[in-house]
XYZ file of N, CA and C in Angstrom:
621
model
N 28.418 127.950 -110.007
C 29.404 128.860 -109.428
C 30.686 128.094 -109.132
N 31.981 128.816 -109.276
C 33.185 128.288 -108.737
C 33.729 128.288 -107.441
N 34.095 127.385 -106.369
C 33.859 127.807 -105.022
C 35.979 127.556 -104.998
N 36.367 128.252 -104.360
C 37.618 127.733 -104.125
C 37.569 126.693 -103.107
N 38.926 125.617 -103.373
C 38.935 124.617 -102.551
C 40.378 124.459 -101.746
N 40.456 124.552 -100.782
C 41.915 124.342 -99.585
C 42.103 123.238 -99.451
N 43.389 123.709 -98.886
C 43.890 122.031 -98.426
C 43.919 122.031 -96.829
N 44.873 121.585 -96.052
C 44.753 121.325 -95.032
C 45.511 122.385 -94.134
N 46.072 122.990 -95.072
C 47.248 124.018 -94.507
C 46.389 124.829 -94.461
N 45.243 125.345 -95.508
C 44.666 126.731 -94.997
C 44.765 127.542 -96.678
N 45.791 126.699 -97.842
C 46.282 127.281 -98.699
C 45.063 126.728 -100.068
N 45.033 127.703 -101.059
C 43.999 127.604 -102.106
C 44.555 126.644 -103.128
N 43.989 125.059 -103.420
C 44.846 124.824 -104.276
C 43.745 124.490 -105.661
N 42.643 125.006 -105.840
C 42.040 124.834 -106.662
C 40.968 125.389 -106.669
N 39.682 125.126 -107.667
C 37.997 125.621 -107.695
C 37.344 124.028 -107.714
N 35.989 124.535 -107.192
C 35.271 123.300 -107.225
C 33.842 124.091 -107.808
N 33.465 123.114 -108.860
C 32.086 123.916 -109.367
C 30.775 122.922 -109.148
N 29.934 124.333 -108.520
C 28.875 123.681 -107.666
C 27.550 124.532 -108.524
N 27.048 123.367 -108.361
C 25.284 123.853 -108.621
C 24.237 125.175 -108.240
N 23.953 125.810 -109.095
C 23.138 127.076 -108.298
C 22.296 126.641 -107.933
N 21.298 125.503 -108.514
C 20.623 124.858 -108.031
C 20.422 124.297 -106.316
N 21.092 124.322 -105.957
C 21.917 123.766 -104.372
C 22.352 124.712 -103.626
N 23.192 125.221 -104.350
C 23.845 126.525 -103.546
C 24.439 127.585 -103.452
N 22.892 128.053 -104.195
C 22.465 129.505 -104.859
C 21.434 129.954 -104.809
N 20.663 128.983 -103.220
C 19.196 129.231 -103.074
C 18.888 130.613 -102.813
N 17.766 131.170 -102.605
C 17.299 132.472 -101.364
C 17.270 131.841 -100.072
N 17.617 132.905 -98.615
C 17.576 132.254 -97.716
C 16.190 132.803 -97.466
N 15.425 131.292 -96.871
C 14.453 131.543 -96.713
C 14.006 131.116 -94.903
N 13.735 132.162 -94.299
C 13.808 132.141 -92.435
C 12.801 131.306 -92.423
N 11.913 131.599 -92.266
C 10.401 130.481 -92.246
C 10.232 129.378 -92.390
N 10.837 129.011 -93.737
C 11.054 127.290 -93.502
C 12.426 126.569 -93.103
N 13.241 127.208 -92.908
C 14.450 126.647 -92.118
C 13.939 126.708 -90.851
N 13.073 127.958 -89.620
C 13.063 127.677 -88.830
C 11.566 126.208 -88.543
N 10.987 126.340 -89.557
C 9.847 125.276 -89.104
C 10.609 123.975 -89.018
N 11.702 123.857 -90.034
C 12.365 121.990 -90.181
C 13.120 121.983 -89.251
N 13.891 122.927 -88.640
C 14.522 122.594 -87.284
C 13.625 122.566 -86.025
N 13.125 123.454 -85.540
C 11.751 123.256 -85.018
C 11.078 121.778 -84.765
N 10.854 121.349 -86.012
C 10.189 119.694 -86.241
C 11.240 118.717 -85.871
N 12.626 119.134 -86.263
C 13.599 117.924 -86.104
C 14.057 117.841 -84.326
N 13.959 119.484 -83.536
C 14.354 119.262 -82.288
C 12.976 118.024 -81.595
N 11.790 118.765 -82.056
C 10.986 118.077 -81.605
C 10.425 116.465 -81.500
N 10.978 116.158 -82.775
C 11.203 114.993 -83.398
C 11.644 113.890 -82.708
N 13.107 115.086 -81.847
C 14.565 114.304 -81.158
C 13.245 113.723 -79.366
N 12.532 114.660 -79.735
C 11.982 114.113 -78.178
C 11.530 113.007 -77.393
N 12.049 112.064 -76.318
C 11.215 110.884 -75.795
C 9.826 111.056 -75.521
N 9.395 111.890 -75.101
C 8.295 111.825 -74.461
C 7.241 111.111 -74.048
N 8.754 110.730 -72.745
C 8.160 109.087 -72.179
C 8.189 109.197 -70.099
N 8.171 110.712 -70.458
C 7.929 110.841 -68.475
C 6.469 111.004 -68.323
N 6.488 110.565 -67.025
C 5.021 110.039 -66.532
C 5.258 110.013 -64.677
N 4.029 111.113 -64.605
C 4.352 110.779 -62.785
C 2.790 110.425 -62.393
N 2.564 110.087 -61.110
C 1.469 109.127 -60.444
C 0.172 110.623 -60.413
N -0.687 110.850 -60.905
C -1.803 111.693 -60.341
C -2.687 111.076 -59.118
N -3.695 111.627 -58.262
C -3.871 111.350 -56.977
C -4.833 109.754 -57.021
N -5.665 109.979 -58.136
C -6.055 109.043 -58.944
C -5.483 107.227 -58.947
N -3.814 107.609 -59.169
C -3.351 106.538 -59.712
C -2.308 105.965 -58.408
N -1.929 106.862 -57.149
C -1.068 106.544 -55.953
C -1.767 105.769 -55.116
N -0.372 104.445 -55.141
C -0.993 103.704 -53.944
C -1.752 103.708 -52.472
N -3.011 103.377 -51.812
C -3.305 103.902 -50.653
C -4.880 103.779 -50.993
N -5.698 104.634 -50.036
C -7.449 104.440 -49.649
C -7.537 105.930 -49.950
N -8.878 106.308 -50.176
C -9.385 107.243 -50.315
C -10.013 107.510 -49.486
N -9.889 107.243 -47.754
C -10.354 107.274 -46.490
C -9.832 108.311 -46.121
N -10.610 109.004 -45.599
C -11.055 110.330 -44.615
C -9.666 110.020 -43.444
N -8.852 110.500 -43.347
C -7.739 110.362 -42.123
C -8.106 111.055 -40.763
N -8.962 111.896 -40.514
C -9.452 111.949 -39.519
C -10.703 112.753 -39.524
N -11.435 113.014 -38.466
C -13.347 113.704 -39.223
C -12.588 115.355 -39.220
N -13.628 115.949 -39.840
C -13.862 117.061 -40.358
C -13.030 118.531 -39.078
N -13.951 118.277 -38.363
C -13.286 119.329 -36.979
C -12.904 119.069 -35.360
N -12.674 120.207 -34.965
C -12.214 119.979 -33.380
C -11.455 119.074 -33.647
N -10.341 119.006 -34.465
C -8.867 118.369 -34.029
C -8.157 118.799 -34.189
N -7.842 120.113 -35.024
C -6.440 121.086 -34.498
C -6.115 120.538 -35.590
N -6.163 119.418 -36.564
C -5.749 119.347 -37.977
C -6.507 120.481 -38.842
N -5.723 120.359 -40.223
C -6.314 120.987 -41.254
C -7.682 120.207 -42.187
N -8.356 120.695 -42.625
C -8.963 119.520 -42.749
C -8.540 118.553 -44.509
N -8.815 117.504 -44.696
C -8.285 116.679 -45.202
C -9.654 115.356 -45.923
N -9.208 115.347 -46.896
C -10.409 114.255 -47.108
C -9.684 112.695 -47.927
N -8.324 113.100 -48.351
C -7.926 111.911 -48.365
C -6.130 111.979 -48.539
N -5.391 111.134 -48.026
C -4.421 110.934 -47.775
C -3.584 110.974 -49.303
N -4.484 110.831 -50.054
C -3.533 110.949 -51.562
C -3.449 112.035 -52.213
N -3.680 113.092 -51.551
C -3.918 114.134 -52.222
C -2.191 114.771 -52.709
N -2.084 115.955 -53.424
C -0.625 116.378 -53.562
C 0.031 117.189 -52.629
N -0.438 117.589 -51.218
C -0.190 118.023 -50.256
C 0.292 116.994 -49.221
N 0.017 115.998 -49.580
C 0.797 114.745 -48.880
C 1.872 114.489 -49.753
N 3.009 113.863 -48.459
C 3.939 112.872 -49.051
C 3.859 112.013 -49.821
N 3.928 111.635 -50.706
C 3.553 109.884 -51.565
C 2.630 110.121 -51.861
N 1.863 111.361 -52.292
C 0.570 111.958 -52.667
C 0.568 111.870 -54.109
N -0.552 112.094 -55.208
C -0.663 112.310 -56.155
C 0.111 113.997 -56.786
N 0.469 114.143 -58.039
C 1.360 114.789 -58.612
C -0.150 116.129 -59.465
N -0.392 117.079 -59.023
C -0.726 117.987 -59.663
C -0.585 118.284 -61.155
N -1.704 117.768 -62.291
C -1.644 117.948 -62.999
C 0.091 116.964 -64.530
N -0.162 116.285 -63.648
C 0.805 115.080 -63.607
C 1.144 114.693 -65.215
N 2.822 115.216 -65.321
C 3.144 115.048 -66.813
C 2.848 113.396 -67.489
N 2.149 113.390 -68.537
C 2.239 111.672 -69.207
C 2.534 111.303 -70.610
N 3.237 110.299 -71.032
C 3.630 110.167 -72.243
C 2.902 110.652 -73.493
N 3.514 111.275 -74.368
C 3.349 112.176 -75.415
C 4.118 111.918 -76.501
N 3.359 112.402 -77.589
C 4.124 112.638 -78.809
C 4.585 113.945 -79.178
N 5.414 114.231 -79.490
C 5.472 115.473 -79.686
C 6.497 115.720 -81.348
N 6.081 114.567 -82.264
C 6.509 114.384 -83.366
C 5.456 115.663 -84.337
N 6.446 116.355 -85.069
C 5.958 116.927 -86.132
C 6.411 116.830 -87.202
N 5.093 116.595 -88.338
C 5.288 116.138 -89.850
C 5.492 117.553 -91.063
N 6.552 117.101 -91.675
C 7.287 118.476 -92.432
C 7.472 117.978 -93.620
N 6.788 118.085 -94.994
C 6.478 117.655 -96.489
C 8.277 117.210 -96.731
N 8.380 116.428 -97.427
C 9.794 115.744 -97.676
C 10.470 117.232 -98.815
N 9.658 117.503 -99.577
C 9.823 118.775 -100.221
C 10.392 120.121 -99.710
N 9.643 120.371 -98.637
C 9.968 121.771 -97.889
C 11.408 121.508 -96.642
N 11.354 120.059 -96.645
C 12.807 119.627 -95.914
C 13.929 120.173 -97.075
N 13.910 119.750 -98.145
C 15.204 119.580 -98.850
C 14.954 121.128 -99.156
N 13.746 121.962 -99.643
C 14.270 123.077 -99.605
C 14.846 123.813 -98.940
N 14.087 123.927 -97.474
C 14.820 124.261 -96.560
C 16.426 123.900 -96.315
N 16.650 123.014 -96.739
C 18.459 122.351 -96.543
C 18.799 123.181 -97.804
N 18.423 123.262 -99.067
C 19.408 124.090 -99.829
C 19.241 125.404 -99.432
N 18.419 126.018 -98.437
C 18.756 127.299 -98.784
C 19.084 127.767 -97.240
N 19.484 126.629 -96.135
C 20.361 127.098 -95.352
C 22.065 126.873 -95.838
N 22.235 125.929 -96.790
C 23.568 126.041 -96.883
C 24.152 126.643 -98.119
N 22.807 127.171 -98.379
C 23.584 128.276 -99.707
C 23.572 129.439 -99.099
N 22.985 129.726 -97.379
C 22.957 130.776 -96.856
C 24.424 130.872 -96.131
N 24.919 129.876 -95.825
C 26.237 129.397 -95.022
C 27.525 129.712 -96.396
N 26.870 129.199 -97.698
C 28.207 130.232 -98.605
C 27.998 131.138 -98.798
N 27.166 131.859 -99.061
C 27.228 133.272 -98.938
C 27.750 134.045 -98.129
N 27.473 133.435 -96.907
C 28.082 134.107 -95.506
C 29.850 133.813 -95.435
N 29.893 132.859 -95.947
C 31.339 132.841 -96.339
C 31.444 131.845 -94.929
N 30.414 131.001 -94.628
C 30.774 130.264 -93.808
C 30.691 128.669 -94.116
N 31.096 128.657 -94.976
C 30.911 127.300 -95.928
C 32.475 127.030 -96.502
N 33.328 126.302 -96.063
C 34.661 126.060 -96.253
C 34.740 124.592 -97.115
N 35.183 124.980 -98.538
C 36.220 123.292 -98.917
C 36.994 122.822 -98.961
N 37.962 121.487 -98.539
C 38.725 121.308 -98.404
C 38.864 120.483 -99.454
N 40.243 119.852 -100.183
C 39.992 118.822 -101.000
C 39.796 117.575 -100.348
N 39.975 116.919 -99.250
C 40.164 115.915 -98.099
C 40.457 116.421 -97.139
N 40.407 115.400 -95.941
C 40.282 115.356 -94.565
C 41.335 114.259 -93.935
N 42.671 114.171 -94.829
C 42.840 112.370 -94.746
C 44.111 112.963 -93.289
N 44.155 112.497 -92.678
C 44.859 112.256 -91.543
C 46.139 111.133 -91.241
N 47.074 111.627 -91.039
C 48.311 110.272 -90.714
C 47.404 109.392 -89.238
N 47.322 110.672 -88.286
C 47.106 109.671 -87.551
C 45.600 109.876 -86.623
N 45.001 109.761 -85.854
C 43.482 110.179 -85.368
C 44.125 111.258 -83.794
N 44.834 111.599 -84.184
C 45.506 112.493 -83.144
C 44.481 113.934 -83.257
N 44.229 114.517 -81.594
C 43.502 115.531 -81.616
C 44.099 116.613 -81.695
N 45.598 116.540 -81.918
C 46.598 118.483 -82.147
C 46.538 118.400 -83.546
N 46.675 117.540 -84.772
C 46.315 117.736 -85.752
C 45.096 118.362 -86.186
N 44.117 118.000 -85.828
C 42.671 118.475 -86.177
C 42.515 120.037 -85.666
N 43.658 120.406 -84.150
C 43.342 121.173 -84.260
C 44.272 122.255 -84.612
N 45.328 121.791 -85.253
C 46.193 122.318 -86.593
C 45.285 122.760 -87.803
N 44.390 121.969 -88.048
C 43.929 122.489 -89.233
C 42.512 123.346 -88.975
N 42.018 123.186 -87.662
C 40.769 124.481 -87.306
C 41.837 125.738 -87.206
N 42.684 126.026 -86.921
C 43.919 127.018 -86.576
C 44.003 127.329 -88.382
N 44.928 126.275 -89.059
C 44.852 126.581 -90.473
C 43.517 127.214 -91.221
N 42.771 126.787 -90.967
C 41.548 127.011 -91.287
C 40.594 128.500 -91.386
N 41.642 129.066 -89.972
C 40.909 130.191 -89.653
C 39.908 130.590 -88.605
N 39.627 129.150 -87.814
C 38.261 128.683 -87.346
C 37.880 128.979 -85.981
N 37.102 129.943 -85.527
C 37.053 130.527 -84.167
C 36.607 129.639 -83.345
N 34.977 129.156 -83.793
C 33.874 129.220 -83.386
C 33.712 127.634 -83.409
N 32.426 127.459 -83.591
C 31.869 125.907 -83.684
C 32.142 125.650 -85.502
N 32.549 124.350 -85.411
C 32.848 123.971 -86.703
C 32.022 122.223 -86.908
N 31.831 122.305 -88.243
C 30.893 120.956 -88.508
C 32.077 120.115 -89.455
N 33.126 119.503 -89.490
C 33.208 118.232 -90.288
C 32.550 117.291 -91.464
N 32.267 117.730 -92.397
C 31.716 116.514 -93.010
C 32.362 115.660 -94.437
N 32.085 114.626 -94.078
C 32.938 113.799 -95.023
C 32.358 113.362 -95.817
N 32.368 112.787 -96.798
C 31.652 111.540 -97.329
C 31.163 110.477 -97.096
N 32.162 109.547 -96.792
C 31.575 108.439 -96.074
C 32.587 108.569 -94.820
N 31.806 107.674 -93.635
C 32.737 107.537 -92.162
C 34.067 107.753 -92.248
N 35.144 108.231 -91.377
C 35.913 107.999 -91.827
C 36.362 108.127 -89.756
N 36.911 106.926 -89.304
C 37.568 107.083 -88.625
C 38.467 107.678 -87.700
N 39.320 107.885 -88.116
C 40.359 108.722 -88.182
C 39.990 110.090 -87.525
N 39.337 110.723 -88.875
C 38.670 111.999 -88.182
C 37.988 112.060 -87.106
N 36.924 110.918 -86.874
C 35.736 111.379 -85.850
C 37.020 111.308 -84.584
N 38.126 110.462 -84.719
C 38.474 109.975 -83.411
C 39.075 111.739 -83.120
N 39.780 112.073 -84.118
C 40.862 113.380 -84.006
C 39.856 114.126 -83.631
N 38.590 114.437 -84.049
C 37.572 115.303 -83.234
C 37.000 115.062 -82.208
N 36.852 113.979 -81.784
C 35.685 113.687 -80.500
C 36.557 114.535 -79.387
N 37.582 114.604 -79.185
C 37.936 115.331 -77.958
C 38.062 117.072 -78.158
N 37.036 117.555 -79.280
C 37.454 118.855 -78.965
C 35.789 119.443 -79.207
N 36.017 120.702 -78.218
C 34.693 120.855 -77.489
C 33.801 121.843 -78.685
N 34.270 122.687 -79.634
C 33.971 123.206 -80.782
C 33.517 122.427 -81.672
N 34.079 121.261 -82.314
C 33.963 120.449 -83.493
C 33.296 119.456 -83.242
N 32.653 119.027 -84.477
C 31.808 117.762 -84.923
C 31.907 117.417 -86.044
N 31.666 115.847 -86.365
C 31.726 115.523 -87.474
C 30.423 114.798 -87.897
N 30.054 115.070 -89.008
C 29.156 114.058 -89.409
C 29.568 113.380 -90.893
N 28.737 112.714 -91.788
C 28.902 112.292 -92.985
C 28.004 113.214 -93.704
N 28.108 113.231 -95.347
C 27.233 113.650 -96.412
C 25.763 113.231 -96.412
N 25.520 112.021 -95.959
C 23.956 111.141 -96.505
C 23.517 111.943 -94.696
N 23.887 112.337 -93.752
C 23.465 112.682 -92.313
C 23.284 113.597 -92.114
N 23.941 115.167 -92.949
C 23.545 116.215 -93.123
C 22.507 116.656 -92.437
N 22.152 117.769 -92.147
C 20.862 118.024 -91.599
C 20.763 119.615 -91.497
N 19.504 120.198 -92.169
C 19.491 121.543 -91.727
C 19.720 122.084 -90.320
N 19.550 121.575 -89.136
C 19.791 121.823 -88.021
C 21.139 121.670 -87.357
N 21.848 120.573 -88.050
C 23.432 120.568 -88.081
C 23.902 121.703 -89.058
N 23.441 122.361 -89.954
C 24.269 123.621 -91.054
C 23.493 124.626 -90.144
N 22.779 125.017 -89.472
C 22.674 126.487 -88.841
C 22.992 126.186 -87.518
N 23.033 125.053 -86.861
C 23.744 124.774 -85.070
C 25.253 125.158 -85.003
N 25.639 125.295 -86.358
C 27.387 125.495 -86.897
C 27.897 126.649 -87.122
N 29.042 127.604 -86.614
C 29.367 128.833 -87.379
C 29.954 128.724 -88.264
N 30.639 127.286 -88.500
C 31.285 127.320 -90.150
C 30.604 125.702 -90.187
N 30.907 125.396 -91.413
C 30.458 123.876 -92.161
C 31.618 124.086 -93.167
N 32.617 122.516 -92.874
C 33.667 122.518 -93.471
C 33.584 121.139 -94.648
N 33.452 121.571 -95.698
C 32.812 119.815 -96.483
C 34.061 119.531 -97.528
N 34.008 118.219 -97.290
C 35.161 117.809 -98.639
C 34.583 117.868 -99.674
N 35.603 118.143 -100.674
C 34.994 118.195 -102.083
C 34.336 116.827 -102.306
N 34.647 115.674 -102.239
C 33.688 114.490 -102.076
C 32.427 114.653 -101.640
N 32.120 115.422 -100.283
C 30.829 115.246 -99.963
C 29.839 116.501 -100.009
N 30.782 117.452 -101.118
C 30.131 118.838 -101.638
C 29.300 117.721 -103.108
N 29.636 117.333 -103.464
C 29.677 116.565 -104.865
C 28.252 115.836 -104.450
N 28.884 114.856 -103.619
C 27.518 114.211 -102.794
C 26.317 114.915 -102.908
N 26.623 116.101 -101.818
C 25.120 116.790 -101.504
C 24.877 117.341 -102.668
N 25.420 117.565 -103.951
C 24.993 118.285 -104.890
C 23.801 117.207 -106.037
N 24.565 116.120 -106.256
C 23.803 115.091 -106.624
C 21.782 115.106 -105.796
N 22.584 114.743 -104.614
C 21.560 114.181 -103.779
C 20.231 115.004 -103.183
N 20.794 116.615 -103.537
C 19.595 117.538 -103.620
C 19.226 118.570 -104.382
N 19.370 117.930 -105.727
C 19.208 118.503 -106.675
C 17.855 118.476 -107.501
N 17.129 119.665 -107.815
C 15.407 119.173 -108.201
C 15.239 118.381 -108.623
């Protein structure tokens, strides 16, 4: 397919021809939501851990006998009704990694961002090149652009300049081509890619 390609102004100055293969998938809900799903989960430490009654410093001595003292009764000072007591059912380190076939990843990635051109939320630019890493430029060209909402950046390789002109604005992000991620193309209301790193991903996930 022929995708038109912009420049920085917002204006059409060419076509860029892209793979149906890539991005001309079916969108398919089910496995886009399982690989994001796996990748939030993925992102997780799951490295909190609190003391159960078991494991809090102290005796397991009777604090005072059974009745006739106007206390409640009590059989040991570590319990979770005490201060400095053991933790009810007490969260402990976990995995919470889930495994997703390397296959059903990349499908899933072509057919959220062939779902993002269709939607007409898939923008090319021919470059991204910047005079200076200034943040009213960048947001000269989300304005040029058209761009309401949350917008994704992606380049080819790093590029300076840009990340700096974006880091201060609360809509935009940038990533590179090889960093891509199905969960970065649907966390996005548009995905803005240079023709460089349309080229990229076309190579790089192609059957």
């Amino acid at each position: 397919m022929n995708v038109k390609v912009l420049n920085l102004l917002g204006e059409e100055v060419g076509t860029l021809k892209l793979s149906d293969e890539v991005f001309k998938q079916e969108y398919n809900e089910g496995l886009i939501h399982q690989v994001v799903v796996a990748y939030l989960a993925n992102s997780r430490q799951g490295t909190k851990s609190t003391l159960t009654r078991s494991e809090v410093r102290g005796h397991a001595k009777k604090p005072w006998r059974q009745k006739h003292t106007g206390h409640a009764r009590h059989g040991s000072t570590k319990g979770p009704q005490w201060r400095g007591g053991g933790i009810v059912f007490a969260p402990k380190p976990r995995d919470y990694s889930q495994k997703v076939n390397k296959e059903a990843k990349r499908a899933a990635f072509r057919s959220a961002i062939s779902t993002k051109l269709q939607d007409k939320d898939l923008i090319i630019v021919e470059n991204l090149k910047l005079e200076q890493p200034k943040t009213k430029l960048m947001v000269e060209v989300i304005k040029n652009l058209k761009i309401e909402k949350t917008v994704l950046f992606v380049t080819k390789g790093k590029d300076e300049l840009v990340m700096r002109a974006v880091s201060n604005i609360a809509k935009a992000d940038v990533t590179t081509a090889n960093l891509l991620n199905v969960y970065d193309i649907v966390a996005s209301s548009k995905v803005v890619l240079t023709s460089d790193a349309a080229k990229y991903i076309e190579e790089a996930y192609k059957a």
